[in-house]
mmCIF file of C-alpha atoms in Angstrom:
data_model
loop_
_atom_site.group_PDB
_atom_site.id
_atom_site.type_symbol
_atom_site.label_atom_id
_atom_site.label_comp_id
_atom_site.label_asym_id
_atom_site.label_seq_id
_atom_site.Cartn_x
_atom_site.Cartn_y
_atom_site.Cartn_z
ATOM 1 C CA MET A 1 0.000 0.000 0.000
ATOM 2 C CA ARG A 2 1.524 3.269 -1.130
ATOM 3 C CA ILE A 3 1.226 6.548 0.729
ATOM 4 C CA SER A 4 2.541 9.543 -1.148
ATOM 5 C CA SER A 5 1.866 13.060 -2.369
ATOM 6 C CA GLY A 6 -1.501 14.637 -1.931
ATOM 7 C CA ALA A 7 -2.245 15.392 -5.568
ATOM 8 C CA GLY A 8 -1.991 11.741 -6.212
ATOM 9 C CA GLU A 9 -3.805 8.799 -7.351
ATOM 10 C CA MET A 10 -5.360 6.100 -5.226
ATOM 11 C CA GLU A 11 -1.983 4.437 -4.697
ATOM 12 C CA ASP A 12 -0.256 7.775 -3.881
ATOM 13 C CA ARG A 13 -0.595 9.188 -0.430
ATOM 14 C CA GLN A 14 1.133 11.873 1.589
ATOM 15 C CA ILE A 15 1.197 12.447 5.311
ATOM 16 C CA PHE A 16 1.523 16.063 6.460
ATOM 17 C CA SER A 17 1.867 17.415 9.936
ATOM 18 C CA GLY A 18 0.127 20.715 10.627
ATOM 19 C CA ILE A 19 1.809 24.011 9.767
ATOM 20 C CA LYS A 20 1.872 26.446 12.644
ATOM 21 C CA HIS A 21 0.073 29.711 12.198
ATOM 22 C CA ARG A 22 1.938 32.993 11.985
ATOM 23 C CA ILE A 23 1.349 35.928 14.272
ATOM 24 C CA TRP A 24 1.369 39.266 12.511
ATOM 25 C CA ARG A 25 -0.816 41.622 14.486
ATOM 26 C CA THR A 26 0.200 43.695 17.459
ATOM 27 C CA LEU A 27 -0.837 42.755 20.959
ATOM 28 C CA TRP A 28 -1.313 39.133 20.026
ATOM 29 C CA GLY A 29 0.125 36.062 21.700
ATOM 30 C CA ASP A 30 2.078 33.125 20.321
ATOM 31 C CA GLY A 31 0.659 30.769 17.707
ATOM 32 C CA GLY A 32 -0.202 27.191 18.560
ATOM 33 C CA ASN A 33 1.735 24.140 17.440
ATOM 34 C CA GLY A 34 0.499 22.056 14.547
ATOM 35 C CA GLY A 35 -0.564 18.465 15.024
ATOM 36 C CA ASP A 36 1.731 15.469 14.624
ATOM 37 C CA VAL A 37 0.806 12.460 12.495
ATOM 38 C CA VAL A 38 1.032 9.247 14.516
ATOM 39 C CA ALA A 39 0.554 5.678 13.253
ATOM 40 C CA ILE A 40 -1.059 3.316 15.751
ATOM 41 C CA ALA A 41 -1.574 -0.451 15.505
ATOM 42 C CA ASP A 42 -5.201 -1.500 16.000
ATOM 43 C CA ARG A 43 -6.143 -5.186 16.104
ATOM 44 C CA ASN A 44 -9.679 -4.287 14.988
ATOM 45 C CA ILE A 45 -8.348 -3.083 11.622
ATOM 46 C CA LYS A 46 -7.860 -6.070 9.325
ATOM 47 C CA SER A 47 -6.559 -4.598 6.068
ATOM 48 C CA LEU A 48 -5.200 -1.471 4.360
ATOM 49 C CA GLU A 49 -8.177 -1.175 2.011
ATOM 50 C CA ASN A 50 -9.630 1.839 3.820
ATOM 51 C CA VAL A 51 -6.388 3.814 4.042
ATOM 52 C CA LYS A 52 -7.048 7.233 2.515
ATOM 53 C CA SER A 53 -4.998 8.843 -0.226
ATOM 54 C CA PHE A 54 -4.032 11.904 1.806
ATOM 55 C CA TYR A 55 -3.552 12.746 5.469
ATOM 56 C CA LYS A 56 -2.913 16.176 6.961
ATOM 57 C CA ALA A 57 -2.954 17.147 10.607
ATOM 58 C CA LYS A 58 -4.567 20.441 11.530
ATOM 59 C CA ASP A 59 -2.592 23.683 11.660
ATOM 60 C CA GLY A 60 -2.123 25.469 14.946
ATOM 61 C CA GLU A 61 -4.367 28.457 15.594
ATOM 62 C CA ASP A 62 -3.320 32.074 15.495
ATOM 63 C CA GLY A 63 -2.351 33.724 18.735
ATOM 64 C CA GLY A 64 -5.180 35.671 20.337
ATOM 65 C CA LYS A 65 -5.469 39.277 21.335
ATOM 66 C CA TYR A 66 -4.322 40.383 24.750
ATOM 67 C CA ASN A 67 -1.460 37.901 24.805
ATOM 68 C CA GLY A 68 -3.723 34.894 24.205
ATOM 69 C CA THR A 69 -1.814 31.809 23.053
ATOM 70 C CA GLY A 70 -3.141 30.056 19.947
ATOM 71 C CA LYS A 71 -4.536 26.559 20.301
ATOM 72 C CA SER A 72 -2.150 23.684 19.605
ATOM 73 C CA ARG A 73 -3.600 20.737 17.702
ATOM 74 C CA HIS A 74 -3.922 17.147 18.806
ATOM 75 C CA SER A 75 -2.052 14.459 16.905
ATOM 76 C CA LEU A 76 -3.757 12.894 13.913
ATOM 77 C CA LEU A 77 -3.954 9.149 14.647
ATOM 78 C CA LEU A 78 -3.618 6.876 11.632
ATOM 79 C CA LYS A 79 -5.032 3.475 12.626
ATOM 80 C CA LEU A 80 -3.394 0.538 10.840
ATOM 81 C CA PRO A 81 -3.555 -3.258 11.201
ATOM 82 C CA VAL A 82 -1.182 -5.007 13.564
ATOM 83 C CA GLY A 83 1.723 -6.263 11.445
ATOM 84 C CA THR A 84 2.035 -3.171 9.237
ATOM 85 C CA TYR A 85 5.382 -1.918 7.979
ATOM 86 C CA LEU A 86 5.768 1.760 7.167
ATOM 87 C CA ARG A 87 8.804 2.867 5.207
ATOM 88 C CA LYS A 88 10.023 5.805 3.174
ATOM 89 C CA GLU A 89 9.254 5.546 -0.502
ATOM 90 C CA GLU A 90 12.597 6.825 -1.785
ATOM 91 C CA SER A 91 15.117 5.304 0.616
ATOM 92 C CA ARG A 92 13.108 2.188 1.635
ATOM 93 C CA GLU A 93 14.091 2.962 5.220
ATOM 94 C CA ILE A 94 11.672 1.284 7.638
ATOM 95 C CA LEU A 95 9.982 3.912 9.803
ATOM 96 C CA ALA A 96 7.778 1.621 11.864
ATOM 97 C CA ASP A 97 7.059 -2.058 12.416
ATOM 98 C CA LEU A 98 3.721 -2.146 14.203
ATOM 99 C CA MET A 99 3.800 -5.529 15.907
ATOM 100 C CA THR A 100 1.518 -5.124 18.925
ATOM 101 C CA HIS A 101 -1.918 -3.630 19.538
ATOM 102 C CA GLY A 102 -1.651 -0.008 20.640
ATOM 103 C CA GLN A 103 1.934 0.456 19.462
ATOM 104 C CA LYS A 104 2.508 3.998 18.198
ATOM 105 C CA GLN A 105 5.031 5.620 15.889
ATOM 106 C CA THR A 106 5.252 9.331 15.120
ATOM 107 C CA LEU A 107 5.658 9.767 11.366
ATOM 108 C CA CYS A 108 5.619 13.568 11.086
ATOM 109 C CA ILE A 109 6.208 16.193 13.738
ATOM 110 C CA GLY A 110 4.095 19.321 13.637
ATOM 111 C CA GLY A 111 5.754 22.689 13.264
ATOM 112 C CA ILE A 112 6.346 25.070 16.147
ATOM 113 C CA GLY A 113 4.022 28.012 16.584
ATOM 114 C CA GLY A 114 5.274 31.478 15.702
ATOM 115 C CA LYS A 115 6.014 34.092 18.355
ATOM 116 C CA GLY A 116 3.582 36.966 18.656
ATOM 117 C CA ASN A 117 4.674 40.507 19.289
ATOM 118 C CA SER A 118 3.921 40.081 22.994
ATOM 119 C CA PHE A 119 6.965 37.778 23.170
ATOM 120 C CA PHE A 120 9.213 40.715 22.280
ATOM 121 C CA VAL A 121 7.810 43.176 24.807
ATOM 122 C CA SER A 122 10.484 44.933 26.836
ATOM 123 C CA SER A 123 10.673 47.832 29.254
ATOM 124 C CA THR A 124 11.650 50.116 26.411
ATOM 125 C CA ASN A 125 9.224 48.764 23.837
ATOM 126 C CA THR A 126 5.814 47.833 25.181
ATOM 127 C CA THR A 127 4.166 47.385 21.762
ATOM 128 C CA PRO A 128 6.808 45.935 19.474
ATOM 129 C CA GLU A 129 5.965 45.514 15.816
ATOM 130 C CA LYS A 130 7.773 42.230 15.543
ATOM 131 C CA CYS A 131 6.753 38.603 15.302
ATOM 132 C CA THR A 132 8.104 35.346 13.873
ATOM 133 C CA ARG A 133 6.660 32.869 11.438
ATOM 134 C CA GLY A 134 5.577 29.468 12.593
ATOM 135 C CA THR A 135 7.676 26.632 11.186
ATOM 136 C CA PRO A 136 6.114 24.303 8.601
ATOM 137 C CA GLY A 137 5.286 20.800 9.668
ATOM 138 C CA GLU A 138 7.114 17.794 8.300
ATOM 139 C CA SER A 139 5.850 15.899 5.297
ATOM 140 C CA ILE A 140 6.813 12.454 4.134
ATOM 141 C CA VAL A 141 5.922 9.933 1.447
ATOM 142 C CA VAL A 142 5.639 6.412 2.815
ATOM 143 C CA ILE A 143 4.668 2.919 1.722
ATOM 144 C CA ALA A 144 2.448 0.891 4.030
ATOM 145 C CA GLU A 145 2.649 -2.882 3.745
ATOM 146 C CA LEU A 146 1.085 -5.631 5.806
ATOM 147 C CA ARG A 147 3.455 -8.209 7.232
ATOM 148 C CA THR A 148 0.553 -10.678 7.221
ATOM 149 C CA LEU A 149 -1.905 -10.247 4.363
ATOM 150 C CA ALA A 150 -4.661 -12.389 5.859
ATOM 151 C CA HIS A 151 -5.299 -15.425 7.997
ATOM 152 C CA GLY A 152 -6.467 -17.554 5.087
ATOM 153 C CA GLY A 153 -5.521 -17.303 1.430
ATOM 154 C CA LEU A 154 -7.607 -18.582 -1.488
ATOM 155 C CA VAL A 155 -5.156 -19.940 -4.056
ATOM 156 C CA GLY A 156 -5.862 -21.471 -7.416
ATOM 157 C CA PHE A 157 -5.645 -21.122 -11.162
ATOM 158 C CA PRO A 158 -7.382 -18.229 -12.944
ATOM 159 C CA ASN A 159 -11.168 -18.618 -13.134
ATOM 160 C CA ALA A 160 -11.239 -21.292 -10.429
ATOM 161 C CA GLY A 161 -13.920 -19.316 -8.592
ATOM 162 C CA LYS A 162 -11.837 -17.742 -5.804
ATOM 163 C CA SER A 163 -13.559 -14.359 -6.003
ATOM 164 C CA THR A 164 -16.987 -15.992 -6.011
ATOM 165 C CA ILE A 165 -16.104 -17.985 -2.882
ATOM 166 C CA LEU A 166 -14.791 -14.849 -1.161
ATOM 167 C CA ARG A 167 -18.084 -13.096 -1.877
ATOM 168 C CA ALA A 168 -19.961 -16.074 -0.442
ATOM 169 C CA LEU A 169 -17.857 -16.244 2.731
ATOM 170 C CA THR A 170 -17.506 -12.529 3.474
ATOM 171 C CA ARG A 171 -18.928 -9.159 2.605
ATOM 172 C CA ALA A 172 -16.136 -8.418 0.146
ATOM 173 C CA THR A 173 -17.161 -7.601 -3.423
ATOM 174 C CA PRO A 174 -14.287 -8.516 -5.754
ATOM 175 C CA ALA A 175 -14.882 -8.556 -9.493
ATOM 176 C CA THR A 176 -15.876 -11.881 -11.027
ATOM 177 C CA GLY A 177 -15.930 -12.998 -14.641
ATOM 178 C CA ASP A 178 -15.310 -15.887 -17.019
ATOM 179 C CA TYR A 179 -11.849 -14.775 -18.073
ATOM 180 C CA ASN A 180 -8.338 -15.117 -16.737
ATOM 181 C CA PHE A 181 -6.902 -12.769 -14.124
ATOM 182 C CA THR A 182 -10.150 -11.161 -12.986
ATOM 183 C CA THR A 183 -8.262 -10.496 -9.754
ATOM 184 C CA LEU A 184 -5.180 -8.359 -10.335
ATOM 185 C CA ARG A 185 -4.525 -7.503 -6.698
ATOM 186 C CA PRO A 186 -5.552 -9.236 -3.461
ATOM 187 C CA HIS A 187 -9.007 -8.586 -2.035
ATOM 188 C CA VAL A 188 -9.523 -9.163 1.666
ATOM 189 C CA GLY A 189 -12.870 -10.004 3.231
ATOM 190 C CA ILE A 190 -13.742 -10.570 6.882
ATOM 191 C CA MET A 191 -15.642 -13.587 8.222
ATOM 192 C CA HIS A 192 -17.607 -12.729 11.384
ATOM 193 C CA PHE A 193 -18.472 -15.349 14.018
ATOM 194 C CA SER A 194 -20.853 -15.351 16.972
ATOM 195 C CA ASP A 195 -17.959 -15.378 19.470
ATOM 196 C CA PHE A 196 -16.776 -12.079 17.896
ATOM 197 C CA THR A 197 -13.871 -13.763 16.124
ATOM 198 C CA GLN A 198 -12.996 -12.046 12.847
ATOM 199 C CA ILE A 199 -11.041 -14.035 10.246
ATOM 200 C CA ALA A 200 -9.484 -12.258 7.277
ATOM 201 C CA ILE A 201 -9.649 -14.183 3.994
ATOM 202 C CA ALA A 202 -7.692 -13.038 0.926
ATOM 203 C CA ASP A 203 -8.623 -13.690 -2.691
ATOM 204 C CA THR A 204 -5.180 -13.781 -4.322
ATOM 205 C CA PRO A 205 -4.553 -13.425 -8.061
ATOM 206 C CA GLY A 206 -4.619 -16.623 -10.082
ATOM 207 C CA ILE A 207 -1.448 -18.624 -10.547
ATOM 208 C CA ILE A 208 -0.363 -20.254 -13.775
ATOM 209 C CA GLU A 209 2.204 -22.951 -14.362
ATOM 210 C CA GLY A 210 5.651 -21.334 -14.310
ATOM 211 C CA ALA A 211 4.692 -18.543 -11.884
ATOM 212 C CA HIS A 212 7.877 -19.201 -9.882
ATOM 213 C CA LYS A 213 9.749 -18.152 -13.055
ATOM 214 C CA ASN A 214 7.723 -14.926 -13.084
ATOM 215 C CA LYS A 215 5.266 -16.084 -15.740
ATOM 216 C CA GLY A 216 1.727 -14.725 -15.691
ATOM 217 C CA LEU A 217 1.355 -12.404 -12.716
ATOM 218 C CA GLY A 218 4.474 -14.008 -11.358
ATOM 219 C CA ILE A 219 6.527 -13.776 -8.218
ATOM 220 C CA ARG A 220 4.990 -10.561 -6.953
ATOM 221 C CA PHE A 221 1.720 -12.382 -6.358
ATOM 222 C CA LEU A 222 3.345 -15.495 -4.974
ATOM 223 C CA ARG A 223 4.647 -13.117 -2.320
ATOM 224 C CA HIS A 224 1.047 -12.233 -1.441
ATOM 225 C CA ILE A 225 0.291 -15.918 -0.903
ATOM 226 C CA GLU A 226 3.436 -16.236 1.203
ATOM 227 C CA ARG A 227 1.889 -13.833 3.693
ATOM 228 C CA CYS A 228 -1.186 -15.950 4.458
ATOM 229 C CA ARG A 229 -1.201 -18.126 7.549
ATOM 230 C CA PHE A 230 -3.164 -21.038 6.057
ATOM 231 C CA LEU A 231 -4.177 -21.847 2.494
ATOM 232 C CA LEU A 232 -7.336 -22.991 0.733
ATOM 233 C CA TYR A 233 -6.590 -24.619 -2.612
ATOM 234 C CA ILE A 234 -9.514 -23.774 -4.906
ATOM 235 C CA VAL A 235 -9.915 -26.288 -7.732
ATOM 236 C CA ASP A 236 -12.278 -25.909 -10.704
ATOM 237 C CA MET A 237 -13.862 -29.345 -10.747
ATOM 238 C CA SER A 238 -15.443 -28.817 -14.174
ATOM 239 C CA MET A 239 -12.052 -28.851 -15.930
ATOM 240 C CA PRO A 240 -10.513 -32.050 -17.349
ATOM 241 C CA GLU A 241 -8.252 -33.798 -14.834
ATOM 242 C CA PRO A 242 -8.852 -31.241 -12.060
ATOM 243 C CA TRP A 243 -6.350 -32.974 -9.769
ATOM 244 C CA MET A 244 -3.579 -31.654 -12.012
ATOM 245 C CA GLN A 245 -4.453 -28.128 -10.851
ATOM 246 C CA LEU A 246 -3.564 -29.095 -7.299
ATOM 247 C CA HIS A 247 -0.388 -30.801 -8.502
ATOM 248 C CA HIS A 248 0.730 -27.722 -10.451
ATOM 249 C CA LEU A 249 -0.072 -25.351 -7.579
ATOM 250 C CA GLN A 250 1.965 -27.322 -5.091
ATOM 251 C CA ASN A 251 4.753 -27.638 -7.631
ATOM 252 C CA GLU A 252 4.899 -23.840 -8.027
ATOM 253 C CA PHE A 253 5.001 -23.402 -4.261
ATOM 254 C CA HIS A 254 7.711 -26.043 -3.962
ATOM 255 C CA TYR A 255 10.024 -24.233 -6.382
ATOM 256 C CA TYR A 256 9.215 -20.762 -5.076
ATOM 257 C CA ASP A 257 9.295 -21.450 -1.327
ATOM 258 C CA ILE A 258 8.978 -25.014 -0.096
ATOM 259 C CA SER A 259 7.611 -23.812 3.250
ATOM 260 C CA LEU A 260 4.369 -22.929 1.450
ATOM 261 C CA THR A 261 3.743 -26.646 0.877
ATOM 262 C CA GLU A 262 4.070 -27.205 4.643
ATOM 263 C CA ARG A 263 1.521 -24.551 5.574
ATOM 264 C CA PRO A 264 -1.858 -25.717 6.979
ATOM 265 C CA CYS A 265 -4.226 -26.181 4.067
ATOM 266 C CA ILE A 266 -7.390 -27.777 2.724
ATOM 267 C CA VAL A 267 -8.671 -28.511 -0.765
ATOM 268 C CA VAL A 268 -11.919 -26.891 -1.947
ATOM 269 C CA ALA A 269 -13.521 -28.636 -4.897
ATOM 270 C CA ASN A 270 -15.535 -25.803 -6.453
ATOM 271 C CA LYS A 271 -18.299 -25.587 -9.085
ATOM 272 C CA MET A 272 -20.014 -28.759 -7.891
ATOM 273 C CA ASP A 273 -23.272 -27.406 -9.325
ATOM 274 C CA LEU A 274 -22.035 -28.499 -12.789
ATOM 275 C CA GLN A 275 -22.482 -32.008 -14.197
ATOM 276 C CA GLU A 276 -18.849 -32.178 -15.317
ATOM 277 C CA SER A 277 -17.760 -31.566 -11.720
ATOM 278 C CA THR A 278 -19.983 -34.338 -10.404
ATOM 279 C CA ASP A 279 -18.512 -36.738 -12.957
ATOM 280 C CA ASN A 280 -14.919 -35.759 -12.100
ATOM 281 C CA PHE A 281 -15.250 -35.779 -8.314
ATOM 282 C CA PRO A 282 -14.741 -39.517 -7.496
ATOM 283 C CA GLU A 283 -11.531 -39.717 -9.540
ATOM 284 C CA PHE A 284 -10.420 -36.370 -8.085
ATOM 285 C CA VAL A 285 -10.706 -37.728 -4.543
ATOM 286 C CA SER A 286 -8.697 -40.814 -5.470
ATOM 287 C CA GLN A 287 -5.930 -38.804 -7.128
ATOM 288 C CA VAL A 288 -5.684 -36.280 -4.278
ATOM 289 C CA LYS A 289 -5.366 -39.052 -1.707
ATOM 290 C CA LEU A 290 -2.522 -40.518 -3.757
ATOM 291 C CA LEU A 291 -0.873 -37.116 -3.782
ATOM 292 C CA ASP A 292 -1.346 -36.521 -0.041
ATOM 293 C CA PRO A 293 -3.577 -38.791 2.101
ATOM 294 C CA THR A 294 -3.830 -36.138 4.829
ATOM 295 C CA LEU A 295 -5.501 -33.490 2.650
ATOM 296 C CA GLU A 296 -9.144 -32.764 3.477
ATOM 297 C CA ILE A 297 -11.471 -32.122 0.546
ATOM 298 C CA PHE A 298 -14.582 -29.937 0.710
ATOM 299 C CA ALA A 299 -16.969 -30.112 -2.233
ATOM 300 C CA ILE A 300 -18.917 -26.865 -2.629
ATOM 301 C CA SER A 301 -20.562 -24.544 -5.088
ATOM 302 C CA GLY A 302 -19.424 -20.986 -4.482
ATOM 303 C CA LYS A 303 -22.000 -19.758 -6.985
ATOM 304 C CA ASN A 304 -24.986 -21.416 -5.292
ATOM 305 C CA GLY A 305 -23.596 -21.451 -1.754
ATOM 306 C CA ASN A 306 -23.963 -25.230 -1.418
ATOM 307 C CA GLN A 307 -22.088 -26.914 1.463
ATOM 308 C CA LEU A 308 -20.514 -23.653 2.639
ATOM 309 C CA GLU A 309 -21.391 -24.381 6.289
ATOM 310 C CA THR A 310 -18.895 -27.237 6.557
ATOM 311 C CA LEU A 311 -16.208 -25.127 4.882
ATOM 312 C CA ILE A 312 -16.827 -22.230 7.278
ATOM 313 C CA THR A 313 -16.548 -24.586 10.245
ATOM 314 C CA LYS A 314 -13.216 -25.887 8.936
ATOM 315 C CA ILE A 315 -11.851 -22.379 8.370
ATOM 316 C CA LYS A 316 -12.652 -21.531 11.987
ATOM 317 C CA MET A 317 -10.777 -24.677 13.086
ATOM 318 C CA LEU A 318 -7.749 -23.702 10.991
ATOM 319 C CA TYR A 319 -7.798 -20.252 12.557
ATOM 320 C CA ASP A 320 -8.066 -21.635 16.103
ATOM 321 C CA ASP A 321 -5.236 -24.106 15.472
ATOM 322 C CA ASP A 322 -3.088 -21.309 14.070
ATOM 323 C CA ILE A 323 -3.631 -19.168 17.169
ATOM 324 C CA VAL A 324 -2.686 -22.078 19.432
ATOM 325 C CA SER A 325 0.392 -23.127 17.432
ATOM 326 C CA ASP A 326 1.662 -19.540 17.180
ATOM 327 C CA LYS A 327 4.071 -20.527 14.395
ATOM 328 C CA MET A 328 3.806 -17.040 12.891
ATOM 329 C CA TYR A 329 3.047 -18.339 9.414
ATOM 330 C CA GLY A 330 2.736 -15.489 6.984
ATOM 331 C CA ASN A 331 4.899 -13.018 8.904
ATOM 332 C CA THR A 332 7.409 -12.089 6.252
ATOM 333 C CA THR A 333 9.836 -9.282 5.662
ATOM 334 C CA PRO A 334 8.712 -6.396 3.436
ATOM 335 C CA PHE A 335 8.485 -6.737 -0.316
ATOM 336 C CA GLU A 336 11.087 -5.486 -2.701
ATOM 337 C CA TRP A 337 8.744 -4.035 -5.321
#
């Protein structure tokens, strides 16, 4: 997630601290300080999707008449998910690594308020015509990046139905369509449970054979998958020999980062509303068990919502097991874009 200059596009964001007001009129007090910009980790924030394109803290107020001091501004708090890196765009220097709930990091310091003419009063000059400008606040262009993209990642070939399943499981509204690479960047949705647990699920861009060699959308998007704590392999059951999709996916993970093949996972056999899928399913189960007897298979229809309850129950179990194991899957170092 990019934060850069204010004129910018959705990816470009700039953080400004407030500029202190100047005091020009006689008999006025000092100007107030501008607000700082402070990043704070909040466990209730699950993604960077709602980060705005521009942040600016308020300027300090002018000094008041009769030696009244201008009002200084409170810090502007920028709430970000736990596990967010913030770094300078140009130098790549890491400014903050927000690892714990409530952790704060000042990104920009507000300027100092100007001195009113009352500051320069002396015994020989009771109404000086002199004042100083307030100093401008700091500004900085930063990149925000989540250390962990989501708890669960939907992985599969293009058009396997990942976006449709994400829509069915969460309130997210990614684009869907019958063509390759509908998803060009990860979409994150939140599953809500009665015990107030919130599980973040990411719809990652489709992988093609040779992705570890940067084919298709390539390594950049394998890095997104690397930052998920458990994986859901989404297989289009209507395709010929659907078990080969699972084989190719695991092969790509093996060559890119073998630890991805060791991450907790399940297999989701999607599009079971189609006759071709029903015909393929028995052989699919046999082939998957030959590949890995421990893999659990969940047959669903993301389009119609069939059998989603059992999948949701399993996702909650994966999440609970992940919390207990505390293996920190998905906590990676920042990208090199």
